[in-house]
Coordinates of C-alpha atoms in Angstrom, one line a residue:
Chain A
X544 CA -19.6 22.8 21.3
X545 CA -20.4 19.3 22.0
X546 CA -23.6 17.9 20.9
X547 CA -25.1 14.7 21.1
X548 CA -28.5 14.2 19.3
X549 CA -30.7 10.8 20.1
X550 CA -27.4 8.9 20.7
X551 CA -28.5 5.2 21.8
X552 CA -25.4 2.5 22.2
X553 CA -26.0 -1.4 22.0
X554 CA -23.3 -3.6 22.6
X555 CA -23.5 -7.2 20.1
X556 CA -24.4 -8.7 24.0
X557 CA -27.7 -7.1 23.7
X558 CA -27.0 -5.1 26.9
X559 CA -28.1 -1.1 26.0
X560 CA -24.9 1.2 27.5
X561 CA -27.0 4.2 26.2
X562 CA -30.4 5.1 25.1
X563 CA -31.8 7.8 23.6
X564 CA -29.1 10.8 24.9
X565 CA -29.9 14.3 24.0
X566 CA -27.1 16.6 25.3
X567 CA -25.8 19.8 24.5
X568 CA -22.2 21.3 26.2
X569 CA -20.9 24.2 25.8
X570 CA -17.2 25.3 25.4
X571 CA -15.2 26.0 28.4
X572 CA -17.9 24.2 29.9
X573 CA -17.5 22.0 33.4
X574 CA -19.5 18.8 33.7
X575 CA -19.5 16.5 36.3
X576 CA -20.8 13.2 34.2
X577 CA -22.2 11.2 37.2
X578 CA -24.6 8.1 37.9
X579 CA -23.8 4.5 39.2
X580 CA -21.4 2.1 37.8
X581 CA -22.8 0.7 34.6
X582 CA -24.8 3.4 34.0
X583 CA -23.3 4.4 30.3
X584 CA -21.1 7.2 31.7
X585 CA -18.0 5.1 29.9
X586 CA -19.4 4.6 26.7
X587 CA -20.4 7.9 26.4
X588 CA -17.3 9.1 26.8
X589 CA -15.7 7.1 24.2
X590 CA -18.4 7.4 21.7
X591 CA -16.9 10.7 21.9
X592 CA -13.5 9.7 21.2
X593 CA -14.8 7.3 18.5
X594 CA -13.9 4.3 20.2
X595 CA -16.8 3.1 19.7
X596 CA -19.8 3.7 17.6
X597 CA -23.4 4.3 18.3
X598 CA -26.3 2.4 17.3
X599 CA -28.3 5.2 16.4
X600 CA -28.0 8.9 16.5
X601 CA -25.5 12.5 15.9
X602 CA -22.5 13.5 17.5
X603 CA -21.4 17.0 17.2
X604 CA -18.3 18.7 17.7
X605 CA -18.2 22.2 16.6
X606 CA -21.1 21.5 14.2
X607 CA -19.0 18.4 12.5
X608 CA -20.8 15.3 12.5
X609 CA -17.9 13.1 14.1
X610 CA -19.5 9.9 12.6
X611 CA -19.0 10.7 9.2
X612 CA -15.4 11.7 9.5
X613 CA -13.1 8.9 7.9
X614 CA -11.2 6.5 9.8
X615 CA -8.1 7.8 8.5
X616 CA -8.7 11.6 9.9
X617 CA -9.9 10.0 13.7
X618 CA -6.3 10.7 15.1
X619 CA -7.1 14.8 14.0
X620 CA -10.5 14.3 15.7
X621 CA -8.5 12.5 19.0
X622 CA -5.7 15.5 19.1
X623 CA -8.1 18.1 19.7
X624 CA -9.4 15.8 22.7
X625 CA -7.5 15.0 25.7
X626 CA -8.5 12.1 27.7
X627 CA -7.6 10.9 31.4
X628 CA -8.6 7.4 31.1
X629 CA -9.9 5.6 34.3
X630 CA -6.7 2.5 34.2
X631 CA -4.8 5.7 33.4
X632 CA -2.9 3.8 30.2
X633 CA 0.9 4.9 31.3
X634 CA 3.5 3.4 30.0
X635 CA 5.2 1.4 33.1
X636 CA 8.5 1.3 31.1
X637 CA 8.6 5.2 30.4
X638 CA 9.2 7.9 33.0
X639 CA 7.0 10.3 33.6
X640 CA 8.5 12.8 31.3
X641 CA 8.7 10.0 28.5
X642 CA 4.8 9.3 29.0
X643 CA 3.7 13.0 29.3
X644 CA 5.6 13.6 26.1
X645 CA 3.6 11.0 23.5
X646 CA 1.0 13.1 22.0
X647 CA 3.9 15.5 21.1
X648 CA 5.8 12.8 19.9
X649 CA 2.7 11.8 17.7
X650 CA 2.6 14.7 16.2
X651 CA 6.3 14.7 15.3
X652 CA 7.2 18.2 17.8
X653 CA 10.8 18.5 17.5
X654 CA 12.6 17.4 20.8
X655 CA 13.2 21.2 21.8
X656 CA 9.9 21.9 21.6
X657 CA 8.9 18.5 23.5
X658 CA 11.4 19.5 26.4
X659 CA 10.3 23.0 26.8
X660 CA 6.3 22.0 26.6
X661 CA 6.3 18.4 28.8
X662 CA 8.7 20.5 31.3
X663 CA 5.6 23.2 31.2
X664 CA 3.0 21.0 32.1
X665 CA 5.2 18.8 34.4
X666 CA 5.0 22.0 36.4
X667 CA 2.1 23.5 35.9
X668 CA 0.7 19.9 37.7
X669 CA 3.6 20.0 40.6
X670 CA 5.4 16.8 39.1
X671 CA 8.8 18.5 37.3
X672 CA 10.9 17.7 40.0
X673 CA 9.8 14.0 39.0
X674 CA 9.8 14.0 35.5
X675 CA 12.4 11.3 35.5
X676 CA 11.1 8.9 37.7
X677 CA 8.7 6.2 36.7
X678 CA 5.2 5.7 37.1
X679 CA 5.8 2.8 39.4
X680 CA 7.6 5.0 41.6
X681 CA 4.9 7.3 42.2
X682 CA 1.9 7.9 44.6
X683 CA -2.1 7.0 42.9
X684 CA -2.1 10.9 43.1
X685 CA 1.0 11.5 41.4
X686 CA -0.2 9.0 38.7
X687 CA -3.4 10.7 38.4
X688 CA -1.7 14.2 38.1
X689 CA 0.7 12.1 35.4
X690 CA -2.1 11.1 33.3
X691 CA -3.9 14.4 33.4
X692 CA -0.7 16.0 32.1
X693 CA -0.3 13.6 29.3
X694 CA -4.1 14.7 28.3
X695 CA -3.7 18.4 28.3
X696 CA -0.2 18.5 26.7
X697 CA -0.9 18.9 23.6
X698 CA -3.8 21.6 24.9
X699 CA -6.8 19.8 23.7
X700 CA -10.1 22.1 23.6
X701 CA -12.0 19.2 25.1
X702 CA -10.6 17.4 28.2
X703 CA -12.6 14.3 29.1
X704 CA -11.6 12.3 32.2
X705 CA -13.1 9.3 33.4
X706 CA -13.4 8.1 37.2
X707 CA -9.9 10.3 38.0
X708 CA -10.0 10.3 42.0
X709 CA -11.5 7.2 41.4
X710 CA -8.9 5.2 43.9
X711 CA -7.9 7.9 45.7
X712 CA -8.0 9.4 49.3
X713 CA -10.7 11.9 49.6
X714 CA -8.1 14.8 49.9
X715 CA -6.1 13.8 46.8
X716 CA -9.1 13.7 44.6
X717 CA -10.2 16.9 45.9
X718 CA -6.9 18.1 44.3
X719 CA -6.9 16.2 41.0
X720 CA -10.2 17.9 40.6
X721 CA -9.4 21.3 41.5
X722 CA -6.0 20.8 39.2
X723 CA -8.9 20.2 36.5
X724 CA -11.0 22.9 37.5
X725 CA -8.1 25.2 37.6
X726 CA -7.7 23.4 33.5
X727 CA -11.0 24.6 32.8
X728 CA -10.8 28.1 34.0
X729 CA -7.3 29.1 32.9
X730 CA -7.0 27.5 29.8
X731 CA -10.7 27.4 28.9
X732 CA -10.5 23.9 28.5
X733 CA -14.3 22.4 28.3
X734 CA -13.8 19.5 31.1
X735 CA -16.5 16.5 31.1
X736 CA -15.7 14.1 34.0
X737 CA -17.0 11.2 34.9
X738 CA -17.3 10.4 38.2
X739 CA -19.6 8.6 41.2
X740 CA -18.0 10.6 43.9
X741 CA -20.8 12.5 45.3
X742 CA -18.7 14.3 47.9
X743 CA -16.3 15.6 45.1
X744 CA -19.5 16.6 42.6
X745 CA -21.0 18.3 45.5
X746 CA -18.0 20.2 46.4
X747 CA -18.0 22.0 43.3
X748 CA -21.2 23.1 42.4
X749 CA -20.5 22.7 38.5
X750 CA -23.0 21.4 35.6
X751 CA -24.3 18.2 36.7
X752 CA -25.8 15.2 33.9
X753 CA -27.2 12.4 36.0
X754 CA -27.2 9.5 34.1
X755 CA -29.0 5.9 35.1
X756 CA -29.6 3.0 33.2
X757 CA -27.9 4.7 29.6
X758 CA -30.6 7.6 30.4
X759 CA -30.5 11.4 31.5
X760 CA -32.5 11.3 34.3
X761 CA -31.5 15.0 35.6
X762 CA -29.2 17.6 34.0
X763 CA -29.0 20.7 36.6
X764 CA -26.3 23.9 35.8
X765 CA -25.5 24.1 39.7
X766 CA -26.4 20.2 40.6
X767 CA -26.3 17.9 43.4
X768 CA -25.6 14.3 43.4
X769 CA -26.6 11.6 45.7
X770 CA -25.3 8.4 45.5
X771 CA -27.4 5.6 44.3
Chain B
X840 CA 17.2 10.8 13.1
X841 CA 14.7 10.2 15.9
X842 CA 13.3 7.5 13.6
X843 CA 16.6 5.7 13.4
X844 CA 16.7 6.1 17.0
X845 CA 13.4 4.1 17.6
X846 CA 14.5 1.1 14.6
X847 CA 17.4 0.5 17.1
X848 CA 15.4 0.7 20.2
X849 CA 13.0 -1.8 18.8
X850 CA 16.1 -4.0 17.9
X851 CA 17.6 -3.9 21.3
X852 CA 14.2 -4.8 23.2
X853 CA 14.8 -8.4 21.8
X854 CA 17.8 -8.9 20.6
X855 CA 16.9 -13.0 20.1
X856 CA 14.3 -12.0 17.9
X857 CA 16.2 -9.4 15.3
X858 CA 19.4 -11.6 15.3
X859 CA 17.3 -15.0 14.2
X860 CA 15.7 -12.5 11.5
X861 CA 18.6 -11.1 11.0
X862 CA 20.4 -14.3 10.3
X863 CA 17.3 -15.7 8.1
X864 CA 18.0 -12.6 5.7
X865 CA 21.7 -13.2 5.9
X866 CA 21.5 -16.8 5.1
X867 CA 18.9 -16.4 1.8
X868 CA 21.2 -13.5 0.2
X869 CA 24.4 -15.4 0.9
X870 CA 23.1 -18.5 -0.7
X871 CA 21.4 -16.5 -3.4
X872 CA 24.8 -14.2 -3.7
X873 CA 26.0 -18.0 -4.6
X874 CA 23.9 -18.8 -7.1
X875 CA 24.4 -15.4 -8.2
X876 CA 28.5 -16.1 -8.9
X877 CA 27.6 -19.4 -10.0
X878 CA 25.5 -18.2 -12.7
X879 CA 27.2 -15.5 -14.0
X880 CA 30.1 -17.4 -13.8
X881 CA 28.6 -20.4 -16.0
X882 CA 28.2 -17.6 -18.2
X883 CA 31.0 -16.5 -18.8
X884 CA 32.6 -19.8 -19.2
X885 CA 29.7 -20.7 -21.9
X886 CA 30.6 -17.1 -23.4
X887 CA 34.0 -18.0 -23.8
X888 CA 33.4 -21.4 -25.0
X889 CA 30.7 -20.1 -27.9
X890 CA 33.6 -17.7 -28.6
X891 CA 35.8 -20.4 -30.1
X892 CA 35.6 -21.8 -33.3
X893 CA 33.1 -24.7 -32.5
X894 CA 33.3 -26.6 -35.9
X895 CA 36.6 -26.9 -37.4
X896 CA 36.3 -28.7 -41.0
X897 CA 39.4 -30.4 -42.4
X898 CA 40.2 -30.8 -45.8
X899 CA 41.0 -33.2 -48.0
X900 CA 44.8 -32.8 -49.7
X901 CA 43.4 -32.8 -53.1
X902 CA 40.5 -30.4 -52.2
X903 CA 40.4 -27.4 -54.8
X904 CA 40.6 -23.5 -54.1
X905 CA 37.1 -23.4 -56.3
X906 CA 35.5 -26.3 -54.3
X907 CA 36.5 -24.9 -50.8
X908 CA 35.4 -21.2 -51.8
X909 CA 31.7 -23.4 -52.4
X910 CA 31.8 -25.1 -48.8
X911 CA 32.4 -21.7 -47.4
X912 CA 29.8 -19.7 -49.5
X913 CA 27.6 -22.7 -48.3
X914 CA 28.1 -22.4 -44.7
X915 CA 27.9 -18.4 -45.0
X916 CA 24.8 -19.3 -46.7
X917 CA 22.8 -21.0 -43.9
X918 CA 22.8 -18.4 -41.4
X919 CA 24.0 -19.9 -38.6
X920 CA 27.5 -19.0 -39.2
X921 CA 28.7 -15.9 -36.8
X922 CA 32.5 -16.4 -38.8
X923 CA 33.9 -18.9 -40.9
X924 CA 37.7 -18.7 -40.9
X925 CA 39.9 -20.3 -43.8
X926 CA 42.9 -21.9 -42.3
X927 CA 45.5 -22.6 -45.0
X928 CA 48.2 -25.8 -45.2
X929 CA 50.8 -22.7 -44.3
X930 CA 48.3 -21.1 -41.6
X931 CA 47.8 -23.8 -40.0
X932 CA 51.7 -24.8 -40.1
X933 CA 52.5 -21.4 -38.6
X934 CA 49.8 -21.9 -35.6
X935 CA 51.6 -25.5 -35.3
X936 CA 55.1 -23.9 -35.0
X937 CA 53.7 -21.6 -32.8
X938 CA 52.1 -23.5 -30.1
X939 CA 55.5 -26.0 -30.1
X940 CA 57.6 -23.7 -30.0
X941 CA 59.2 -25.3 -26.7
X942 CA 59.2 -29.0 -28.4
X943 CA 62.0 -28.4 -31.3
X944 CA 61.8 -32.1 -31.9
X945 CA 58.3 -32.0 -32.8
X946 CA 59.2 -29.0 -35.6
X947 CA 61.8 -30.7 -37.1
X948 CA 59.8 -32.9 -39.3
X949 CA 56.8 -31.5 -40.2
X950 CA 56.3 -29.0 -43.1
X951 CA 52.8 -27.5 -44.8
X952 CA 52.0 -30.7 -46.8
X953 CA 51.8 -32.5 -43.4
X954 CA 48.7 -30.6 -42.5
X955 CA 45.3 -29.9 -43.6
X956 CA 43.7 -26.8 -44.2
X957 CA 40.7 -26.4 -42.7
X958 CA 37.4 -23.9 -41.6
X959 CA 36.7 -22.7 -38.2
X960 CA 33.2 -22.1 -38.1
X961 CA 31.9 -20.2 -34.8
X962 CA 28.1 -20.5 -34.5
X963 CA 25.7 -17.6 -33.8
X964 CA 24.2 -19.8 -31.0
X965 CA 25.6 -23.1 -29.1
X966 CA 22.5 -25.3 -30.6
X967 CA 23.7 -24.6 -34.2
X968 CA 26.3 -26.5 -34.1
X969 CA 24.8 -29.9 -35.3
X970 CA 23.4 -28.2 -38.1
X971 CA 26.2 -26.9 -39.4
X972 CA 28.2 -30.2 -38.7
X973 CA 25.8 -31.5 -40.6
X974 CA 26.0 -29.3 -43.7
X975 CA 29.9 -29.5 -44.1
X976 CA 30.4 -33.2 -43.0
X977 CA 28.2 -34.4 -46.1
X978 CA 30.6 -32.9 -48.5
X979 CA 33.3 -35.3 -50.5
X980 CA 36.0 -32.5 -50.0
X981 CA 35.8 -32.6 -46.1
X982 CA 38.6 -35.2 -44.2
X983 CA 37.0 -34.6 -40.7
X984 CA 35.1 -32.5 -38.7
X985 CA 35.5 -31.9 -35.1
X986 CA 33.4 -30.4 -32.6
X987 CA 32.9 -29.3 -29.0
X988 CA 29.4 -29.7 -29.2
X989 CA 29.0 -32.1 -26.5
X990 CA 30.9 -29.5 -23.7
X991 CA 28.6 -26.7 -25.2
X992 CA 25.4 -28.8 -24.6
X993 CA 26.8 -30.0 -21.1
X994 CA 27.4 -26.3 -20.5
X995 CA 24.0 -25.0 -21.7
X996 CA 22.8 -27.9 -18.9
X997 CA 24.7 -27.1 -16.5
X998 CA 23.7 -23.4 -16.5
X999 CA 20.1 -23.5 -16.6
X1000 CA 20.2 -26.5 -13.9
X1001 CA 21.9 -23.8 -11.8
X1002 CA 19.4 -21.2 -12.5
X1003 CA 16.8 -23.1 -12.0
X1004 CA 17.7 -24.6 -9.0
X1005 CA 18.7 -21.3 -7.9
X1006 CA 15.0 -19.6 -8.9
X1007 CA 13.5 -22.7 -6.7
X1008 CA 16.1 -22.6 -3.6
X1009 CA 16.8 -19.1 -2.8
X1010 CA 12.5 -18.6 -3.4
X1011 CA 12.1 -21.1 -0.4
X1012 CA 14.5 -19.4 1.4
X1013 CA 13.2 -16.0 1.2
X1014 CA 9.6 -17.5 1.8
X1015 CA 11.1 -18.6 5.2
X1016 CA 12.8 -15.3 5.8
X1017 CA 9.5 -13.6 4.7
X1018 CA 7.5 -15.7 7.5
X1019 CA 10.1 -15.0 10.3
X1020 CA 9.6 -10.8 9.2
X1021 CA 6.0 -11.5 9.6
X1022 CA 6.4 -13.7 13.1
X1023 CA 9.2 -11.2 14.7
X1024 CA 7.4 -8.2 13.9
X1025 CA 4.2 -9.6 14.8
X1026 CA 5.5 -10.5 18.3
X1027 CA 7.0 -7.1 18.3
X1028 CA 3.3 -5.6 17.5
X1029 CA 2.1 -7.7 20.8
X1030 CA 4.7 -6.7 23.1
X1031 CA 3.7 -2.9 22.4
X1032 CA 0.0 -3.5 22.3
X1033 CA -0.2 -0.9 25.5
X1034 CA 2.3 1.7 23.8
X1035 CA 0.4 1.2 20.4
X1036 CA -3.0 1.6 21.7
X1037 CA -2.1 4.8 24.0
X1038 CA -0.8 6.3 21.0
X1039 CA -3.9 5.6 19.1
X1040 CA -6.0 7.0 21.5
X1041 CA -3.8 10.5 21.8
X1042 CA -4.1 10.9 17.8
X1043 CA -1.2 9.0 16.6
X1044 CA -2.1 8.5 12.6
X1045 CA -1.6 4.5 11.6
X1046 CA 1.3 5.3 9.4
X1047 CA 3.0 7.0 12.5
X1048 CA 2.4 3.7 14.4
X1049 CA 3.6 1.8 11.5
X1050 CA 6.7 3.1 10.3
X1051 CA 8.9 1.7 13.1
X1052 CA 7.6 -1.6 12.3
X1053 CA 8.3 -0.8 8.6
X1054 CA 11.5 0.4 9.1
X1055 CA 12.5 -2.8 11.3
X1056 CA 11.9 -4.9 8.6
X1057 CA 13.8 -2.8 5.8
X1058 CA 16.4 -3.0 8.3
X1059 CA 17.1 -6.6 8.6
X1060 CA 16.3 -7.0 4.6
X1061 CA 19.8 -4.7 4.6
X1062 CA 21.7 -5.7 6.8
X1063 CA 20.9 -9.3 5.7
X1064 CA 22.1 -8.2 2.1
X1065 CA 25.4 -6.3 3.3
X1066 CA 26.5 -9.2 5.3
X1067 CA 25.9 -11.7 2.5
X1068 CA 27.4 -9.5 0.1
X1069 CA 30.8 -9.2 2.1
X1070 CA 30.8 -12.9 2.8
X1071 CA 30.7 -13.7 -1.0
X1072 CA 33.3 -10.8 -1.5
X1073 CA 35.2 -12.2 1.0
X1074 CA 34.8 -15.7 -0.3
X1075 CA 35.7 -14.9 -3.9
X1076 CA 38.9 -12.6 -2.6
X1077 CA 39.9 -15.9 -0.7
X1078 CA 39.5 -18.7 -3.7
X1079 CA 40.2 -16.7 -6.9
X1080 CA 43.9 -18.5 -7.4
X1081 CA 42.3 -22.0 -7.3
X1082 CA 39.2 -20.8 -8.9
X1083 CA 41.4 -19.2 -11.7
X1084 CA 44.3 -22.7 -11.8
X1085 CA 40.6 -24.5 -12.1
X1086 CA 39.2 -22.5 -15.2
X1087 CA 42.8 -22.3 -17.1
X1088 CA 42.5 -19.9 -20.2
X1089 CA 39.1 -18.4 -19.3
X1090 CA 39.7 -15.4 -17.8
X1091 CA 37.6 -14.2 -14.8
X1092 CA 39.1 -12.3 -12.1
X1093 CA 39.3 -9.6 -11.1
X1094 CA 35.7 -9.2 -10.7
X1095 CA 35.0 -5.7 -10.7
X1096 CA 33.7 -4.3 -7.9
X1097 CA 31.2 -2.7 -9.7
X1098 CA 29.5 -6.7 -9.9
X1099 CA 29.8 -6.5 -6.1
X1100 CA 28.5 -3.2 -5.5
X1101 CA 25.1 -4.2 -8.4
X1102 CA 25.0 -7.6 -6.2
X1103 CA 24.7 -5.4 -3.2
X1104 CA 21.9 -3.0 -4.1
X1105 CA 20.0 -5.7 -6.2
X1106 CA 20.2 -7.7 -3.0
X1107 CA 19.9 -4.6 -0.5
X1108 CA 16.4 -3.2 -2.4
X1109 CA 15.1 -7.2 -2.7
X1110 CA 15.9 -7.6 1.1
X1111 CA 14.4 -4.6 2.1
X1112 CA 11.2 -4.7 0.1
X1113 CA 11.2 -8.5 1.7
X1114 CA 11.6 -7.1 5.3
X1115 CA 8.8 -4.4 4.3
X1116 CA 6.5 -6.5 2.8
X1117 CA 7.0 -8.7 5.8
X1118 CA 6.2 -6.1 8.2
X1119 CA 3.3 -4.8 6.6
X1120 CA 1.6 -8.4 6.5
X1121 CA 2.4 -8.5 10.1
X1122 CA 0.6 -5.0 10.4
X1123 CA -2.3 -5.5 8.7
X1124 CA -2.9 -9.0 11.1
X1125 CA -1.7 -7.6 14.4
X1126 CA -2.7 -4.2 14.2
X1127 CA -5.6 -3.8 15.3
X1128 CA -6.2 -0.7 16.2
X1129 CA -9.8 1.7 16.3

């Protein structure tokens, strides 16, 4: 379970990403993290991840405080999350099979065990057959699906993913999000995804935290979202 | 093994870069393998030299048995003596004959009476030597007394210029090598800033990140030390003849290769914890990592 308990972020420029954030997810949870650009859904995310650090306020993750874990035990904390980052953050000079195989790598899997898992995943998100090719070569889906791979590789219990059909044709980020719901429900994988596609939110009637200005201004189990 | 694998991926990115640091290493040990040689070389030379006698007292013809068994309890007495040697008129006739053997003329007319007997005093340490001159060349029953003293002292110079200038040079010199770790590596660190902050982000522990880094550096420390080693090897193997014709009598090759195989793991383990050190520095200012 993911808790956050009167979470408030300001950045050194003053500005205030978040303020005041009680929120409570489940595991195996679905939530669709929506609200404008600029509206803290970011910085919530990576508070998560310890990227950054809040001004004020708890984080929870199964009843740990994550802010009082040491600096030196993060990279535990970050294994057990897997994150599709909006600029995705491949590896241009790696292949597809080289990039989906890092957080196995990290955690020193021996190269059978790399093979037989990245090949596993490379499939399970329709990409094997272009496992050698590289990043550049691919299509903004393919790169999405890439990315998404590399996050659930190492089967994280959390999978956070932020603006993933961002640049993508409506029917391709209906996929990317239906490869995540299919995540969620097979692998019981608690998904929080950030997003300002209404269409895609309303698609798939999941958990939705509206958030405007660094504030929760609705959080609805079966929501709707209208763009601002 | 797969950590090999990355050291010599990380070398081949940028080749430019790991041969100039590379080369730095090589060119600190191979002039420190130098002073090195020269060093214990000097040594060895000023070993051999202490090894003589370095105060050889002559009698006087009319000097007594009694009188000379004083001078010699006197010397004895003082300390500083390692041996004193009595070298009688027939003694010292027999080490004549011996060293003319070839030169019959130069036989023919001498006998014992033509010769002093004398003391060979060898010193515990090369800056006795005055004193003792000074305690036999007062005494009436003493002709002359000769001395090396003044190729000892140049010696005892000569060797601690070389070991000083040595400590000073080859210090700069891994100072430089030391800042081109820390330069190389750190450019290193900046041309994997994506790589290193993906693997942060999917759980990669800072060691993980680091040991490549690490390992680059205790890589060129090595390979700077084998290289310099061989060279000086190589060097030595070359030069010993004229090296030897130079030093006549005092006997130093063959080295043993266990000198060359200490040189190279003294060197190898400096290098390396050089190159390491290096690295880390380079660490701890680039990476910057959350």
């Amino acid at each position: 379970m993911i808790q956050f308990e009167s979470v408030t972020k300001k950045y050194p420029n003053g500005q205030i990403a978040l303020e005041d954030i009680d929120l409570k997810i489940e595991d195996g949870e679905f939530v669709f993290l929506v609200g404008p650009s600029g509206a803290g859904k970011t910085s919530l995310l990576r508070l998560f991840t310890r990227e950054i650090w809040p001004s004020a306020g708890r984080i929870l993750f199964n009843e740990e405080d994550i802010l009082k874990i040491p600096s030196s035990k993060i990279p535990y904390l970050r294994r057990k999350i897997g994150t599709v980052f909006q600029d995705f953050k491949l590896l241009l000079t790696r292949t597809l099979f080289e990039n989906v195989a890092v957080p196995l790598e990290v955690v020193s899997k021996s190269e059978k065990e790399i093979e037989e898992t990245v090949s596993g995943v490379l499939e399970k998100v329709g990409l094997l057959e272009k496992a050698d090719m590289f990043p550049a070569q691919l299509s903004g889906g393919e790169v999405q699906r890439t990315a998404i791979a590399r996050a659930i590789v190492s089967k994280p219990s959390v999978l956070l993913a932020d603006e993933p059909t961002g640049d993508l044709d409506p029917k391709t980020a209906l996929s990317i999000v239906k490869l995540l719901e299919k995540i969620n429900e097979e692998d019981k994988t608690t998904v929080i995804m950030a997003t300002h596609n209404a269409q895609i939110v309303n698609h798939f009637k999941k958990r939705v935290v509206y958030l405007k200005n660094g504030k929760i201004e609705k959080d609805e189990k079966e929501g709707k979202y209208e763009a601002d | 093994m797969r950590q090999i694998k990355k050291t010599v991926k990380l070398l081949r990115r940028s080749p430019y870069q790991a041969l100039a640091a590379g080369l730095a290493m090589t060119l600190t040990f191979f002039v420190a393998s130098i002073f090195a040689v020269l060093i214990i070389g000097g040594q060895i030379v000023l070993n051999y030299v202490e090894q003589r006698p370095q105060v050889i007292a002559f009698f006087k013809d009319d000097a007594s048995q009694t009188k000379i068994n004083d001078i010699i309890a006197k010397v004895k007495s003082t300390g500083l003596a390692k041996d004193v040697k009595y070298v009688t008129k027939e003694e010292a006739l027999a080490i004549y004959r011996e060293r003319n053997k070839d030169e019959p003329l130069l036989l023919e007319s001498v006998s014992a009476d033509f010769l002093p007997a004398s003391i060979d005093i060898s010193v515990n340490k090369a800056g006795d030597i005055g004193a003792v001159t000074q305690a036999v060349k007062g005494e009436p029953e003493i002709e002359r007394v000769i001395t090396p003293q003044n190729l000892v002292e140049q010696l005892v110079k000569w060797t601690s210029t070389i070991r000083a200038g040595g400590i000073v040079f080859v210090t700069a010199l891994l100072a430089i090598s030391f800042l081109i770790i820390i330069m190389v590596v750190g450019m290193r660190i900046a041309l994997r800033r994506d790589e290193i902050s993906i693997m942060n982000l999917v759980g990669a522990t800072k060691w993980y990140i680091a040991r490549p880094f690490l390992a680059e550096g205790a890589v060129y420390g090595v390979i700077g030390a084998s290289i310099s080693t061989f060279l000086i090897y190589a060097l030595l193997l070359i030069y010993s003849r004229s090296i030897q014709n130079f030093l006549g009598p005092i006997q130093v090759f063959p080295i043993s290769p266990l000198f060359f195989i200490y040189l190279w793991v003294g060197e190898a383990l400096l290098a390396a914890a050089v190159g390491v050190s290096g690295a880390a520095i380079a660490l701890y200012r680039y990476l910057k990592i959350k």
